[in-house]
């Protein structure tokens, strides 16, 4: 397996958002996390490139992403007051999409901050 | 009265960590940004700095502190008020001081240290901002730092928690004008913390569908909120099948932020940083899935705010 | 959705309108304007025709100095939920995104508000390198208008340290490298040296005294060197300067001193209104617009924008930390301050200009006085330093006052009696013509910015056009354009946003020695807290990017 080295990688586990991490990864997992603290290290090593989970679940049953997207769209559009919640472990690009979606479905959008 | 972390690194000779346990929750905060880091005007690192820790219990962070002040739980607001009075040489109520669990002499020492600083900083953590009177406490600390500028340079900064919560704040602010809890039901942004905050909404049972992104409320929220999430159609996007996924009608697995998903995350001081994923995920990113849901919604007959019969001009 | 406007190759003809195109000396002539594929063309066959009989045709407005995107503004949005609640609401529709107006509008609303007023290009005047990625993200979601950014430079410690050591050549390479790293268009100097001093709680008030922490570097030296660097790099826009001592009584001396330092170089003096005061303190505060205008009229190397004040709510938000602290002490209002490592800082104080307040009355007069006393409209432009002096969407109120001496004099009568001896506005009879309004709102700023395809209607220019119903009430006329055309497409019709498309962002790439990175990297690692490699803005982050050639 080829080993990839990514320099100046960014850890998003805590609010420090350290961007000086050197990651060593084979195709499946990250094997080394230079300069990361122990929390960062376990965050990086806790996620792999394996297909460990079904792509999607509808009512607990495996489904395609396409079907899950359509089901999600139906539920959200049919609701009177849908909520879009969380946002802390996703990228800003995803957050930006989330606000646009909340607007389109006429919902509430909220993050962990309000907890 | 705040700054980016590099200002702390380069200039701060005095720091208060209030209501947080950085040694365990933000492990590299001391070494990368603040206490032990060597900066332009703090060439000797730790030796050039004094650190005070204010907390309700002695955490491992206390070992790093020069002074540890153990405050009685829930007395932060009182202590902020006392310090604000002391810096202005105003008399303080001794009974009130006694309630904080700290002797007046200690507090006077603290104020003397604050005033003697060249550049002081207060980092306030969850313990301060998330407990009783949280908004009042944060506002109070910011006022204290602002008022200290009559004597010397002083700033205050929240120690924000998980991942990219700062980014969420930033993005919501420029798109909607408000940092969190934004209600778009009437077709324009409304903000009313308490009314439109997630836990309040869910506990009251106001929502009739929920999209959960990068969070696991099923594991962390109060039970009545979780019960409501299980009752309504909940949709969860997460790199793993979580507690929340299990109570959801729809779960979609996504790539992990910064590990296999590219993009941007904000540091607690609102500095944007690019993500450099080291792995290729078999799953789509959150960004892609949310966009696809948005496009799927857009293909359906549109919801327009007029539907609620409340046009606003 | 507000994300992508579909680009069509639409042909369009405007016929019957009185055209004001000062760059081509066209002063109200009735003639056709044709466009195709986003550009002005000599003629079109077919396509839509707008009958503009009884209307006036202007090149789209260009705002040379405003604050509409970035960390500081976004900080202000968080500070003022009460403003947001009171502000105009923007509804989600099939074409537009939801948003909020007011003094610190949301990004989408900003685009709609500017376009709705006939403005099609705006310059965000204060961008730190460290958070430039954020500014570009906000600009991406600022629809319709084209954008450009000025980079905050006069308190950059790496540059200042080099000036201290006399290494001006290297400083030039660093400046050029930073411009490209931030993906910006121009260079802005704010309170040179004063923001750095503020990081120790000090200010830099004397043009020729060393900045706190330095021996040789004075504000004057920073100003002179940066102006020279910008000229030598051949940037299309000269150094954009916010002088020291903003807002302070008696700062006219500083401003005159500064303008002397600039002799021999080009410079753009930002929001000159805030720098034209006499008096020794707030009690003796008075206008020195005459003195400033006299000097300015004789020195053709300079351009300026007004930074005019209107009575009402504003949010003062500048990279001038010390001034903001002073304002906070004066008003007792909320104060936000944000210092940005090694580069700059900013302060934010919500503020209300009151007609009954002597100081505010003088400030209001000074902005108009400068616009009336500076004789060459090609060198003074309409701004309010939004949201500092007033909100940009109130420009039509100023236009009305410029065009109508009677209305102005009526308003002067309502000022506090004490103010009248401190200003000269009541004695000024000049009235702006439509031609001159087209210069100060479009042709002039476009030329000063070096944006050759903006501010005029020559063949090949960007087809950005505002069409107004002619009306003796300038305020009404300019508040509600009949049509606004952006890149050849009708985006606003009778006040409604009809069509949303994304604008461009202009950037430049000045020349530098690539080896400068070998010098920068170690210094950076010592002074900053992020990785050097993560510091520059990636090209993909600038949406609608258009690189402007350097001469
Ligand atoms: S490496 Fe450690 S301190 Fe840095 S962001 Fe990750 S978890 Fe936080
Ligand atoms: Zn400005």
PDB file of N, CA and C in Angstrom, chain A residues 15-64:
ATOM      1  N   UNK A  15     -11.598  23.401  19.532  1.00  0.00           N
ATOM      2  CA  UNK A  15     -11.583  24.757  18.998  1.00  0.00           C
ATOM      3  C   UNK A  15     -10.201  25.318  18.706  1.00  0.00           C
ATOM      4  N   UNK A  16      -9.130  24.600  19.116  1.00  0.00           N
ATOM      5  CA  UNK A  16      -7.774  25.060  18.787  1.00  0.00           C
ATOM      6  C   UNK A  16      -7.534  24.989  17.282  1.00  0.00           C
ATOM      7  N   UNK A  17      -8.187  24.037  16.623  1.00  0.00           N
ATOM      8  CA  UNK A  17      -8.056  23.845  15.173  1.00  0.00           C
ATOM      9  C   UNK A  17      -6.588  23.966  14.736  1.00  0.00           C
ATOM     10  N   UNK A  18      -5.743  23.116  15.295  1.00  0.00           N
ATOM     11  CA  UNK A  18      -4.318  23.133  14.971  1.00  0.00           C
ATOM     12  C   UNK A  18      -4.132  22.771  13.499  1.00  0.00           C
ATOM     13  N   UNK A  19      -3.309  23.593  12.807  1.00  0.00           N
ATOM     14  CA  UNK A  19      -3.148  23.345  11.363  1.00  0.00           C
ATOM     15  C   UNK A  19      -1.715  22.970  11.024  1.00  0.00           C
ATOM     16  N   UNK A  20      -1.011  22.407  11.994  1.00  0.00           N
ATOM     17  CA  UNK A  20       0.395  22.056  11.756  1.00  0.00           C
ATOM     18  C   UNK A  20       0.617  20.551  11.860  1.00  0.00           C
ATOM     19  N   UNK A  21      -0.434  19.787  11.650  1.00  0.00           N
ATOM     20  CA  UNK A  21      -0.342  18.342  11.860  1.00  0.00           C
ATOM     21  C   UNK A  21       0.236  17.681  10.607  1.00  0.00           C
ATOM     22  N   UNK A  22       1.111  16.724  10.829  1.00  0.00           N
ATOM     23  CA  UNK A  22       1.591  15.929   9.699  1.00  0.00           C
ATOM     24  C   UNK A  22       0.934  14.561   9.780  1.00  0.00           C
ATOM     25  N   UNK A  23       0.169  14.218   8.762  1.00  0.00           N
ATOM     26  CA  UNK A  23      -0.550  12.947   8.759  1.00  0.00           C
ATOM     27  C   UNK A  23       0.140  11.958   7.829  1.00  0.00           C
ATOM     28  N   UNK A  24       0.302  10.757   8.307  1.00  0.00           N
ATOM     29  CA  UNK A  24       0.775   9.671   7.447  1.00  0.00           C
ATOM     30  C   UNK A  24      -0.389   8.707   7.301  1.00  0.00           C
ATOM     31  N   UNK A  25      -0.732   8.374   6.066  1.00  0.00           N
ATOM     32  CA  UNK A  25      -1.883   7.513   5.866  1.00  0.00           C
ATOM     33  C   UNK A  25      -1.598   6.472   4.799  1.00  0.00           C
ATOM     34  N   UNK A  26      -2.069   5.256   5.030  1.00  0.00           N
ATOM     35  CA  UNK A  26      -2.108   4.319   3.917  1.00  0.00           C
ATOM     36  C   UNK A  26      -3.481   4.508   3.285  1.00  0.00           C
ATOM     37  N   UNK A  27      -3.891   3.611   2.409  1.00  0.00           N
ATOM     38  CA  UNK A  27      -5.146   3.914   1.714  1.00  0.00           C
ATOM     39  C   UNK A  27      -6.365   3.783   2.616  1.00  0.00           C
ATOM     40  N   UNK A  28      -6.202   3.101   3.725  1.00  0.00           N
ATOM     41  CA  UNK A  28      -7.343   2.794   4.592  1.00  0.00           C
ATOM     42  C   UNK A  28      -7.399   3.690   5.821  1.00  0.00           C
ATOM     43  N   UNK A  29      -6.232   3.861   6.457  1.00  0.00           N
ATOM     44  CA  UNK A  29      -6.300   4.593   7.724  1.00  0.00           C
ATOM     45  C   UNK A  29      -5.099   5.518   7.910  1.00  0.00           C
ATOM     46  N   UNK A  30      -5.268   6.425   8.843  1.00  0.00           N
ATOM     47  CA  UNK A  30      -4.168   7.313   9.208  1.00  0.00           C
ATOM     48  C   UNK A  30      -3.342   6.590  10.256  1.00  0.00           C
ATOM     49  N   UNK A  31      -2.047   6.489  10.003  1.00  0.00           N
ATOM     50  CA  UNK A  31      -1.217   5.697  10.909  1.00  0.00           C
ATOM     51  C   UNK A  31      -0.359   6.566  11.812  1.00  0.00           C
ATOM     52  N   UNK A  32      -0.134   7.805  11.385  1.00  0.00           N
ATOM     53  CA  UNK A  32       0.652   8.669  12.259  1.00  0.00           C
ATOM     54  C   UNK A  32       0.103  10.087  12.220  1.00  0.00           C
ATOM     55  N   UNK A  33       0.141  10.764  13.379  1.00  0.00           N
ATOM     56  CA  UNK A  33      -0.425  12.115  13.479  1.00  0.00           C
ATOM     57  C   UNK A  33       0.577  12.992  14.211  1.00  0.00           C
ATOM     58  N   UNK A  34       1.645  13.367  13.510  1.00  0.00           N
ATOM     59  CA  UNK A  34       2.701  14.159  14.160  1.00  0.00           C
ATOM     60  C   UNK A  34       2.182  15.509  14.648  1.00  0.00           C
ATOM     61  N   UNK A  35       2.588  15.868  15.851  1.00  0.00           N
ATOM     62  CA  UNK A  35       2.243  17.118  16.525  1.00  0.00           C
ATOM     63  C   UNK A  35       0.808  17.177  17.052  1.00  0.00           C
ATOM     64  N   UNK A  36      -0.039  16.216  16.693  1.00  0.00           N
ATOM     65  CA  UNK A  36      -1.390  16.233  17.270  1.00  0.00           C
ATOM     66  C   UNK A  36      -1.310  15.821  18.738  1.00  0.00           C
ATOM     67  N   UNK A  37      -2.227  16.323  19.560  1.00  0.00           N
ATOM     68  CA  UNK A  37      -2.290  15.873  20.943  1.00  0.00           C
ATOM     69  C   UNK A  37      -3.032  14.531  20.971  1.00  0.00           C
ATOM     70  N   UNK A  38      -3.194  13.973  22.166  1.00  0.00           N
ATOM     71  CA  UNK A  38      -3.803  12.638  22.212  1.00  0.00           C
ATOM     72  C   UNK A  38      -5.264  12.670  21.749  1.00  0.00           C
ATOM     73  N   UNK A  39      -5.952  13.764  22.044  1.00  0.00           N
ATOM     74  CA  UNK A  39      -7.344  13.862  21.560  1.00  0.00           C
ATOM     75  C   UNK A  39      -7.372  13.900  20.033  1.00  0.00           C
ATOM     76  N   UNK A  40      -6.473  14.701  19.484  1.00  0.00           N
ATOM     77  CA  UNK A  40      -6.401  14.828  18.030  1.00  0.00           C
ATOM     78  C   UNK A  40      -6.036  13.496  17.392  1.00  0.00           C
ATOM     79  N   UNK A  41      -5.063  12.825  17.998  1.00  0.00           N
ATOM     80  CA  UNK A  41      -4.621  11.549  17.451  1.00  0.00           C
ATOM     81  C   UNK A  41      -5.781  10.554  17.380  1.00  0.00           C
ATOM     82  N   UNK A  42      -6.541  10.463  18.473  1.00  0.00           N
ATOM     83  CA  UNK A  42      -7.614   9.468  18.427  1.00  0.00           C
ATOM     84  C   UNK A  42      -8.734   9.897  17.473  1.00  0.00           C
ATOM     85  N   UNK A  43      -8.943  11.205  17.330  1.00  0.00           N
ATOM     86  CA  UNK A  43      -9.913  11.701  16.338  1.00  0.00           C
ATOM     87  C   UNK A  43      -9.503  11.257  14.931  1.00  0.00           C
ATOM     88  N   UNK A  44      -8.245  11.488  14.587  1.00  0.00           N
ATOM     89  CA  UNK A  44      -7.791  11.128  13.238  1.00  0.00           C
ATOM     90  C   UNK A  44      -7.834   9.612  13.016  1.00  0.00           C
ATOM     91  N   UNK A  45      -7.474   8.871  14.061  1.00  0.00           N
ATOM     92  CA  UNK A  45      -7.366   7.415  13.866  1.00  0.00           C
ATOM     93  C   UNK A  45      -8.710   6.715  13.965  1.00  0.00           C
ATOM     94  N   UNK A  46      -9.691   7.439  14.451  1.00  0.00           N
ATOM     95  CA  UNK A  46     -11.016   6.877  14.668  1.00  0.00           C
ATOM     96  C   UNK A  46     -11.831   6.789  13.370  1.00  0.00           C
ATOM     97  N   UNK A  47     -11.365   7.465  12.329  1.00  0.00           N
ATOM     98  CA  UNK A  47     -12.095   7.429  11.057  1.00  0.00           C
ATOM     99  C   UNK A  47     -11.207   6.812   9.985  1.00  0.00           C
ATOM    100  N   UNK A  48     -11.770   5.914   9.216  1.00  0.00           N
ATOM    101  CA  UNK A  48     -10.975   5.246   8.188  1.00  0.00           C
ATOM    102  C   UNK A  48     -11.661   5.418   6.833  1.00  0.00           C
ATOM    103  N   UNK A  49     -11.018   4.905   5.815  1.00  0.00           N
ATOM    104  CA  UNK A  49     -11.601   4.962   4.472  1.00  0.00           C
ATOM    105  C   UNK A  49     -12.382   3.686   4.168  1.00  0.00           C
ATOM    106  N   UNK A  50     -12.618   2.869   5.178  1.00  0.00           N
ATOM    107  CA  UNK A  50     -13.362   1.616   4.949  1.00  0.00           C
ATOM    108  C   UNK A  50     -14.851   1.906   4.777  1.00  0.00           C
ATOM    109  N   UNK A  51     -15.499   0.982   4.111  1.00  0.00           N
ATOM    110  CA  UNK A  51     -16.944   1.086   3.950  1.00  0.00           C
ATOM    111  C   UNK A  51     -17.588   0.294   5.093  1.00  0.00           C
ATOM    112  N   UNK A  52     -17.550   0.864   6.279  1.00  0.00           N
ATOM    113  CA  UNK A  52     -17.995   0.123   7.473  1.00  0.00           C
ATOM    114  C   UNK A  52     -19.493   0.234   7.694  1.00  0.00           C
ATOM    115  N   UNK A  53     -20.093   1.292   7.176  1.00  0.00           N
ATOM    116  CA  UNK A  53     -21.519   1.529   7.421  1.00  0.00           C
ATOM    117  C   UNK A  53     -22.253   1.532   6.093  1.00  0.00           C
ATOM    118  N   UNK A  54     -23.544   1.226   6.119  1.00  0.00           N
ATOM    119  CA  UNK A  54     -24.300   1.324   4.863  1.00  0.00           C
ATOM    120  C   UNK A  54     -24.270   2.771   4.363  1.00  0.00           C
ATOM    121  N   UNK A  55     -24.407   2.963   3.056  1.00  0.00           N
ATOM    122  CA  UNK A  55     -24.397   4.316   2.510  1.00  0.00           C
ATOM    123  C   UNK A  55     -25.494   5.158   3.137  1.00  0.00           C
ATOM    124  N   UNK A  56     -26.633   4.507   3.321  1.00  0.00           N
ATOM    125  CA  UNK A  56     -27.759   5.239   3.904  1.00  0.00           C
ATOM    126  C   UNK A  56     -28.719   4.235   4.530  1.00  0.00           C
ATOM    127  N   UNK A  57     -29.548   4.762   5.417  1.00  0.00           N
ATOM    128  CA  UNK A  57     -30.587   3.940   6.043  1.00  0.00           C
ATOM    129  C   UNK A  57     -31.910   4.686   5.938  1.00  0.00           C
ATOM    130  N   UNK A  58     -32.958   3.957   5.543  1.00  0.00           N
ATOM    131  CA  UNK A  58     -34.301   4.539   5.640  1.00  0.00           C
ATOM    132  C   UNK A  58     -35.102   3.617   6.554  1.00  0.00           C
ATOM    133  N   UNK A  59     -35.634   4.177   7.611  1.00  0.00           N
ATOM    134  CA  UNK A  59     -36.321   3.384   8.633  1.00  0.00           C
ATOM    135  C   UNK A  59     -35.488   2.181   9.073  1.00  0.00           C
ATOM    136  N   UNK A  60     -34.210   2.411   9.190  1.00  0.00           N
ATOM    137  CA  UNK A  60     -33.334   1.360   9.689  1.00  0.00           C
ATOM    138  C   UNK A  60     -32.856   0.370   8.653  1.00  0.00           C
ATOM    139  N   UNK A  61     -33.379   0.469   7.419  1.00  0.00           N
ATOM    140  CA  UNK A  61     -32.968  -0.485   6.385  1.00  0.00           C
ATOM    141  C   UNK A  61     -32.006   0.168   5.408  1.00  0.00           C
ATOM    142  N   UNK A  62     -30.989  -0.568   4.968  1.00  0.00           N
ATOM    143  CA  UNK A  62     -30.038  -0.023   4.008  1.00  0.00           C
ATOM    144  C   UNK A  62     -30.736   0.521   2.769  1.00  0.00           C
ATOM    145  N   UNK A  63     -30.252   1.650   2.284  1.00  0.00           N
ATOM    146  CA  UNK A  63     -30.877   2.305   1.137  1.00  0.00           C
ATOM    147  C   UNK A  63     -29.794   3.005   0.333  1.00  0.00           C
ATOM    148  N   UNK A  64     -30.148   3.459  -0.850  1.00  0.00           N
ATOM    149  CA  UNK A  64     -29.179   4.225  -1.637  1.00  0.00           C
ATOM    150  C   UNK A  64     -29.207   5.681  -1.180  1.00  0.00           C
TER     151      UNK A  64
END
